Coordinates of C-alpha atoms in Angstrom, one line a residue:
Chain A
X5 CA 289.2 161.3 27.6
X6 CA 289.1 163.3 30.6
X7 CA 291.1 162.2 33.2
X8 CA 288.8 161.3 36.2
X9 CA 288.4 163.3 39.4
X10 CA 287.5 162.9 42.9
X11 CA 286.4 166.0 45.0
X12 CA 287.3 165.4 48.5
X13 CA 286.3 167.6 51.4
X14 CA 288.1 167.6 54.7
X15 CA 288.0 169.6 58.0
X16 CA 291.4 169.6 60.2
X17 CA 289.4 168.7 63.6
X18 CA 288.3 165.4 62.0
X19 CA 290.5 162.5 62.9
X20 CA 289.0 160.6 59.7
X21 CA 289.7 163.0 57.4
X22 CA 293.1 163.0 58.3
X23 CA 293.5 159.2 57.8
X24 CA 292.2 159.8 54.5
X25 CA 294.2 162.8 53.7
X26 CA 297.7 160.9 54.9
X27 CA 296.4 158.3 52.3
X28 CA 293.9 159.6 49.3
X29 CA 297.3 160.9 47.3
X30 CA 299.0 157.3 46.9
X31 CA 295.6 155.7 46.4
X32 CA 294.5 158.0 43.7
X33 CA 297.5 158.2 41.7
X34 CA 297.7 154.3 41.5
X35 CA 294.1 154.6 40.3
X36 CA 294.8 157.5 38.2
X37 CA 292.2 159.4 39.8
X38 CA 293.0 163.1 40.1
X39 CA 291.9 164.5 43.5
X40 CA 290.8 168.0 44.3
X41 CA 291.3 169.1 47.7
X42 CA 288.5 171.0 49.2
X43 CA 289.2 172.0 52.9
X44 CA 285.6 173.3 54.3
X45 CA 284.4 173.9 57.7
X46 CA 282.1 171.2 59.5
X47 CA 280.4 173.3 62.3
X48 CA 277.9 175.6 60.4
X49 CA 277.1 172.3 58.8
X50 CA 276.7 170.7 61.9
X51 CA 274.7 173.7 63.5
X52 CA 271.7 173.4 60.5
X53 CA 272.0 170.1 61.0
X54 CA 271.0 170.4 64.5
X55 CA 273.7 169.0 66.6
X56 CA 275.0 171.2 69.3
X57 CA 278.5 169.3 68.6
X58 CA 280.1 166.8 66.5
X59 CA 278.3 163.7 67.5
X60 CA 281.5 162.4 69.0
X61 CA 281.3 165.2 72.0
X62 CA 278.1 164.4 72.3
X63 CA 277.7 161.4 72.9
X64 CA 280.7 160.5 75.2
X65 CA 280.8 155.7 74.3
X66 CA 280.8 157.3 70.5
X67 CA 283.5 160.0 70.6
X68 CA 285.9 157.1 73.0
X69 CA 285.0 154.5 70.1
X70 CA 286.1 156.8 67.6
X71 CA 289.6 157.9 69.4
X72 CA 290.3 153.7 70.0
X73 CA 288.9 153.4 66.5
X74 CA 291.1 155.8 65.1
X75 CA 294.2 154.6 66.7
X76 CA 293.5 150.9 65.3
X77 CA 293.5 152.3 62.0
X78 CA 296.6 154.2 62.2
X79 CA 298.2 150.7 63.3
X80 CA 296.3 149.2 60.4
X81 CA 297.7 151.5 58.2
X82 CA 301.2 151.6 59.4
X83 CA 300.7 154.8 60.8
X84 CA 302.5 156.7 64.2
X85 CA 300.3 156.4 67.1
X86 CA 297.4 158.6 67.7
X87 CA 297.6 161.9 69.4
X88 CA 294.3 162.6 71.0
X89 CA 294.6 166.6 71.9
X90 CA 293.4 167.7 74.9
X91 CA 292.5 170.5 73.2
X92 CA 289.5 168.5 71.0
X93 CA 287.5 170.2 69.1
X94 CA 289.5 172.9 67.9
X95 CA 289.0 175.9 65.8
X96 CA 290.4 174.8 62.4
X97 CA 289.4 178.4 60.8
X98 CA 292.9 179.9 60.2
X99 CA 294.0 176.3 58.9
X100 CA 291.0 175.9 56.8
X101 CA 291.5 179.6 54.9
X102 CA 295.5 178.7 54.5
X103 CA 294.6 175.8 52.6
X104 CA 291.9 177.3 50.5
X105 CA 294.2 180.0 49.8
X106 CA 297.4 177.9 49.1
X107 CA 297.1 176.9 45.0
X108 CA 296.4 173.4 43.9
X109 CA 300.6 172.2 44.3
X110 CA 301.1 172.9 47.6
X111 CA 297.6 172.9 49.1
X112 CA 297.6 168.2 49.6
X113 CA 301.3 169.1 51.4
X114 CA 299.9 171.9 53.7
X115 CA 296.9 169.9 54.2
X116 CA 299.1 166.4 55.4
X117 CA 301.2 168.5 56.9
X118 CA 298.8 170.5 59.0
X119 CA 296.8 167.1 59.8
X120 CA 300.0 165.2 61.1
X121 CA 300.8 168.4 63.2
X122 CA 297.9 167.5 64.9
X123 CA 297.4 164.1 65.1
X124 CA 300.4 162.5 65.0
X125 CA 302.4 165.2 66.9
X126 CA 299.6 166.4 69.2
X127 CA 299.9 170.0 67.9
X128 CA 297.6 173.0 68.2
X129 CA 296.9 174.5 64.8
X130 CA 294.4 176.4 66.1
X131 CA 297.0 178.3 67.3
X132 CA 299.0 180.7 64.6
X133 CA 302.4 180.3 65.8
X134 CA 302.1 176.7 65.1
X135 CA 300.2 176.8 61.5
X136 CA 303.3 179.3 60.9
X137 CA 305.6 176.5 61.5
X138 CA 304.2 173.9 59.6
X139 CA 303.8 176.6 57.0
X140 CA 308.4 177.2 57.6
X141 CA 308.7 173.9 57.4
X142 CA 307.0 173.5 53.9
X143 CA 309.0 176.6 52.6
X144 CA 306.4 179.2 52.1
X145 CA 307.0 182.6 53.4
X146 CA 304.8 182.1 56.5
X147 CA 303.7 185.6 57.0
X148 CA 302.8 186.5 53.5
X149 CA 301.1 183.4 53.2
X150 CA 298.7 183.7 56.6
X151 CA 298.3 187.4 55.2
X152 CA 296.9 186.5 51.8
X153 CA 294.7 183.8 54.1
X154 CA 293.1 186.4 56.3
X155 CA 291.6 188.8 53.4
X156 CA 288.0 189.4 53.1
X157 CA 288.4 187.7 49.8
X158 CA 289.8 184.7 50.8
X159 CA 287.5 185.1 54.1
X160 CA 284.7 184.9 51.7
X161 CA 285.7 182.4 49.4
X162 CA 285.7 179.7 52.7
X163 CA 282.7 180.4 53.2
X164 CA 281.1 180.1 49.4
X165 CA 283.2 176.4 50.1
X166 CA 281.0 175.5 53.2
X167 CA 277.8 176.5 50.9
X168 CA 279.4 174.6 47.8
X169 CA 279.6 171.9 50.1
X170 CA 276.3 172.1 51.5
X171 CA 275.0 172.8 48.4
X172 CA 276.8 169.0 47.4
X173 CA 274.9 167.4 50.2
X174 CA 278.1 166.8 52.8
X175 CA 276.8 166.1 56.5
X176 CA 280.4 165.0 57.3
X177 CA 283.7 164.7 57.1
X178 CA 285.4 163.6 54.9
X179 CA 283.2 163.0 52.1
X180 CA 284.0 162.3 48.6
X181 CA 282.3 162.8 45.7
X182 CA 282.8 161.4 41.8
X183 CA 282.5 163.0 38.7
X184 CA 278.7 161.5 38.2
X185 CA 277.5 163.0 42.0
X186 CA 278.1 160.2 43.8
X187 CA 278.5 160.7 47.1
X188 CA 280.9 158.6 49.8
X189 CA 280.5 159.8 53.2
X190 CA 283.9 158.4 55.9
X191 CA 286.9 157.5 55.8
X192 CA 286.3 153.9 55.7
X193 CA 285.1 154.8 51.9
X194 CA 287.7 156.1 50.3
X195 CA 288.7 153.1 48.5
X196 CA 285.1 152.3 46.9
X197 CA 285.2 155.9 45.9
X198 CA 288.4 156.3 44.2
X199 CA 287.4 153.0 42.2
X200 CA 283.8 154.0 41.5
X201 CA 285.8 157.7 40.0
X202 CA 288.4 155.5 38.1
X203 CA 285.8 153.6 36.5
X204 CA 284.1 156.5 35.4
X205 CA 280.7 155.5 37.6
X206 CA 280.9 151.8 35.8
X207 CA 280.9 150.7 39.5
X208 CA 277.9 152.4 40.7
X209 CA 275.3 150.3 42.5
X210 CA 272.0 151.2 40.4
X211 CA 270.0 153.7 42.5
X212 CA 267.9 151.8 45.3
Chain B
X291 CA 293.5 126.5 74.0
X292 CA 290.3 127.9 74.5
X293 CA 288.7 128.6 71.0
X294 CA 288.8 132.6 70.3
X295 CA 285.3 134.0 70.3
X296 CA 283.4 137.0 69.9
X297 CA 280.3 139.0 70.8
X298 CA 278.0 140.0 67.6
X299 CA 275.1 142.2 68.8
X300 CA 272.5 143.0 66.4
X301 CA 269.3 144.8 66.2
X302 CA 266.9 143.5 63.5
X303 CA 265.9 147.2 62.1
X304 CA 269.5 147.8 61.4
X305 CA 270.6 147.6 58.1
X306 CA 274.4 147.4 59.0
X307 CA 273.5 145.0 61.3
X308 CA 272.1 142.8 58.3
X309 CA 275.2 143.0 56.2
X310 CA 277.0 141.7 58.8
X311 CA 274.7 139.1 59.9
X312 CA 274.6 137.4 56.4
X313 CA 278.7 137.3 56.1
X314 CA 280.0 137.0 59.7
X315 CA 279.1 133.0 60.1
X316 CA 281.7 132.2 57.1
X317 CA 284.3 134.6 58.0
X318 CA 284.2 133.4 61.5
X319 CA 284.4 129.6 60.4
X320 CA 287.6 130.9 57.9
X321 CA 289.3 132.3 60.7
X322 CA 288.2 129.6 63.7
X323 CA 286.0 131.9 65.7
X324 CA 283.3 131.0 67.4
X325 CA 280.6 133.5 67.1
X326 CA 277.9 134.3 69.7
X327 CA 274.8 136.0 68.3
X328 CA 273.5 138.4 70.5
X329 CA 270.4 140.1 69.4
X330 CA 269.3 143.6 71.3
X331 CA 267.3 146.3 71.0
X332 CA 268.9 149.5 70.6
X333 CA 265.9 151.6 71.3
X334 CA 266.7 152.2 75.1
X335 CA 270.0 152.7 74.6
X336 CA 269.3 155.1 72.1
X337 CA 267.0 156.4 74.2
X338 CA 269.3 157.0 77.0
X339 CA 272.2 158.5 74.7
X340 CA 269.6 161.3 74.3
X341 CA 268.5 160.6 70.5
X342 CA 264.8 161.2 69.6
X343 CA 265.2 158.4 66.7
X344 CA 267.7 156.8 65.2
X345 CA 270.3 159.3 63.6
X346 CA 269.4 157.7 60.4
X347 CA 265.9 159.2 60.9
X348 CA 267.1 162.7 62.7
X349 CA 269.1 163.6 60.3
X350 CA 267.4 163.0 56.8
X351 CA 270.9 163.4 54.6
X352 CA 272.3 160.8 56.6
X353 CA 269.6 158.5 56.5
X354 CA 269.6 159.0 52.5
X355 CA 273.4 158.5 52.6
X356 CA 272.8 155.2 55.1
X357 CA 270.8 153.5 52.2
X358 CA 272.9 154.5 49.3
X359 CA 275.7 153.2 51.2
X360 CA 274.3 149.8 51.8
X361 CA 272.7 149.3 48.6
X362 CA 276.3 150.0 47.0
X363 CA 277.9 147.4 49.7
X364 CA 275.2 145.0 49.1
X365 CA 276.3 145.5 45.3
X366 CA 279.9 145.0 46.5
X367 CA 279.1 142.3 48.8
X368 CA 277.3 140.1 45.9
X369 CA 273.9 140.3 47.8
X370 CA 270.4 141.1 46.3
X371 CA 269.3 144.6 46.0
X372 CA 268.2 146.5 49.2
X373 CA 264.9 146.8 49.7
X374 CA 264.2 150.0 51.0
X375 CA 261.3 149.5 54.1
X376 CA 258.8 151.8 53.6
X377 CA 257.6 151.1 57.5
X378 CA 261.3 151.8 58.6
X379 CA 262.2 152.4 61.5
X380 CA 259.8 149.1 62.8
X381 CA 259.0 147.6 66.3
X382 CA 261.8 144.7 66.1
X383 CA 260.5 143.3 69.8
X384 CA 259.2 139.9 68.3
X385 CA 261.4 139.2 66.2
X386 CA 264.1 140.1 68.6
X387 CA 262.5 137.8 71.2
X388 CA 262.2 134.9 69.0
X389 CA 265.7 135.0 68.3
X390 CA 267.0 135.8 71.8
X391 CA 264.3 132.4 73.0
X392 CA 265.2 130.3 70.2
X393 CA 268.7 128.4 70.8
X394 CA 272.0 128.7 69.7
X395 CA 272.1 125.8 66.5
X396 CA 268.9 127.5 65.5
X397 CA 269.2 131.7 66.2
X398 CA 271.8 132.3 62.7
X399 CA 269.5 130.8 60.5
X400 CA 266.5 132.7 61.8
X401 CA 268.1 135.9 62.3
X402 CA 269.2 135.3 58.6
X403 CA 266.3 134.6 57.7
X404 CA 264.8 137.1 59.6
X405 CA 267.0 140.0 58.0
X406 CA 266.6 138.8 54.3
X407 CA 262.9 139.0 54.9
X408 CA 262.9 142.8 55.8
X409 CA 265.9 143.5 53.8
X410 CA 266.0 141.8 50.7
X411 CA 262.5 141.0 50.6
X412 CA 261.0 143.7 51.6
X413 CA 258.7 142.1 54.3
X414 CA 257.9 143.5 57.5
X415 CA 259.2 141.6 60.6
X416 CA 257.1 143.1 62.8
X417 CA 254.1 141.3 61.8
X418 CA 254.0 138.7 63.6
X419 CA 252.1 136.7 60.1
X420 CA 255.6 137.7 58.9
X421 CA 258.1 136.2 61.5
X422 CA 255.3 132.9 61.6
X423 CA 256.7 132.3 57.7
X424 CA 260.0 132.8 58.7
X425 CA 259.8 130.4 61.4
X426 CA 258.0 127.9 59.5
X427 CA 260.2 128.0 56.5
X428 CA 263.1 126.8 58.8
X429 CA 261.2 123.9 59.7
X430 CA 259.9 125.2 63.4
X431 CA 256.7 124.8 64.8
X432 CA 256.5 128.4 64.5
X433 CA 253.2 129.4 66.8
X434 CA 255.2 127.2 69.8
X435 CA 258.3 129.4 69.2
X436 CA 256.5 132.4 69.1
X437 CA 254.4 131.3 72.7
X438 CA 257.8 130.3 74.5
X439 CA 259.2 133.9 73.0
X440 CA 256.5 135.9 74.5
X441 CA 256.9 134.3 78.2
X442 CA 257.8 136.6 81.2
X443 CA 260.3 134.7 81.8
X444 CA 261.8 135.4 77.8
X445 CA 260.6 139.3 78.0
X446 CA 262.4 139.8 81.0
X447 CA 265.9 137.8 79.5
X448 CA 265.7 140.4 76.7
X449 CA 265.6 142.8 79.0
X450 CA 268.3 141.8 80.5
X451 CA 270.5 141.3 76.8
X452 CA 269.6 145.0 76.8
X453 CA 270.9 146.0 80.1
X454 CA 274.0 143.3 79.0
X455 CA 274.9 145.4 75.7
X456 CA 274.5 148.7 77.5
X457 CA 277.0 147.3 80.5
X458 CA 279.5 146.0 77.4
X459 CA 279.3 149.9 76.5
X460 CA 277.0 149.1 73.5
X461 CA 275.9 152.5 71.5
X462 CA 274.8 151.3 68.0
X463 CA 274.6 148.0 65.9
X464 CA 276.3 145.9 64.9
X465 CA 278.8 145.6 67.5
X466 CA 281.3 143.1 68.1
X467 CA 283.3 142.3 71.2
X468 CA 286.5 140.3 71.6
X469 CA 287.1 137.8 74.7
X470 CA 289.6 141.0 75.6
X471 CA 286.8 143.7 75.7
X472 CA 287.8 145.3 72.6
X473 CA 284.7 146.1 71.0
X474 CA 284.0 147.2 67.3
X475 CA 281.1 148.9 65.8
X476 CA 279.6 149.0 63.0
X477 CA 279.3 146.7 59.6
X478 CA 283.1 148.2 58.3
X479 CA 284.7 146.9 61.6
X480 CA 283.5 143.4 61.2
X481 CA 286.9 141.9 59.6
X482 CA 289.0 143.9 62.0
X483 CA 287.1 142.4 65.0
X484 CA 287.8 138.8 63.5
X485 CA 291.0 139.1 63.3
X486 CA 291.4 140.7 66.4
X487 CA 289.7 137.6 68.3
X488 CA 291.4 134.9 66.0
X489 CA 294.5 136.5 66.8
X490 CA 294.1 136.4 70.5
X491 CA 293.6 139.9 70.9
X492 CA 297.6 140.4 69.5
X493 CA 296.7 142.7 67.0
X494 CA 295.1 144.8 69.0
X495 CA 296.7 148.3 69.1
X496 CA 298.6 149.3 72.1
X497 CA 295.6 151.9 74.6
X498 CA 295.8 155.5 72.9

């Protein structure tokens, strides 16, 4: 039997998605879910959607929920404290096309990595200097790496992701979706999603 | 020692706000909190947050999302299928009234009532035939209720619950709000918030 799978799509400027990214790998494992990480871009989502923003820039009581919200979780969670960047929202693009472009091993490292750069340490990876870093401190030749990330080919390939993902049905991030298109949209779903994938659908609520 | 409370605003079109209606009174009893039902109407507030609707109606993958998402927690939950309205979003001012007039030994059971009518039975609350049956099925003399709900004097208190939750820095349902001001929105925060108040507000995490 095939070995379940979870497809989960993150973008770095989302606080949620790096809550579940610092978590999904544990999680899934115990489940023996296998995960596939699918880093995508949320603001050409967001623009045919209609929102100017994400939601939590535009409407000011939602976005200072979220930050409180987030750092309650990471206390929940055991996690450091919440960096809120003063620098929010970022452009995530060059992270986004390193972690595409990084292979299936060492793309959930670069992706925690890149994630706790931010969040936990309150450090810009829009800029290069500091994606390079994170990049060192994983071991990969840096350069080479952001190289292979900024070709047309891999240019492209992000964006066939953002259209695979809005092909998929994602409004948001993250989002998680089983083996039988089921679709989990937050962070606060991650759990009922890796247990709906390890029981092959069994779980699924019948459609309403 | 003062007994720990907390705030649970609700708005009766809400389907969050339902899940959480039917499973807060227990939890709170289990963790010795005493719960104060607050029901509101979002509208204005939505209103003055600059949505046309509710983002459940603006944005159509989200509202398809919303009811997946509470038909599988309802399933989780052990609660009867969600019915989906097909009159949704509805005019909630009656049956927010009645709620808000009625006192506090009798506003759970109606706004219980009141939710499993639209929710899990598919009827629509803002008939006021409808929110009669529900009345009368808890035993009131449901056209006195609804005459003492639809005084000046109760239109303009509902008004003022509004103006209340918007002051509290209410922006969606259900929200919940500790004797320390910590508030907590949304159906996924409701066990957080309850152990936040039972403990005395000493699991709150430290101010990000």
């Amino acid at each position: 039997m095939r070995r379940p799978s979870l497809d989960f799509y993150y973008e770095f400027s989302s606080p949620y998605s790096y809550l579940s990214a610092v978590r999904i790998g544990p999680l899934a494992e115990a489940a023996g879910v296998h995960v596939t990480w699918k880093p995508f871009l949320l603001g050409p989502i967001f623009a045919e959607l209609g929102y100017s923003s994400s939601p939590f820039v535009d409407v000011p009581l939602k976005g200072e929920h979220m930050w409180r919200d987030v750092q309650r979780l990471a206390v929940h969670y055991g996690l450091p404290d919440v960096v809120r960047p003063d620098f929010f929202p970022l452009n995530t693009l060059l992270a986004a096309r390193v972690a595409l472009h990084l292979n299936d091993a060492s793309r959930p490292g670069f992706t925690v990595a890149a994630f706790k750069a931010l969040f936990a340490k309150g450090r810009d990876i829009s800029d290069r200097e500091v994606v390079r870093q994170v990049l060192a401190g994983l071991g990969h030749y840096c350069d080479h790496v952001i190289d292979a990330a900024e070709t047309a080919e891999n240019k492209a390939a992000l964006k066939a992701r953002v259209e695979e993902a809005r092909a998929a049905g994602v409004f948001g991030a993250p989002t998680f979706i089983t083996d039988d298109g089921e679709l989990f949209w937050g962070n606060d779903r991650l759990e009922m999603a890796i247990a709906h994938a390890a029981a092959g659908g069994a779980t699924a609520a019948k459609a309403s």
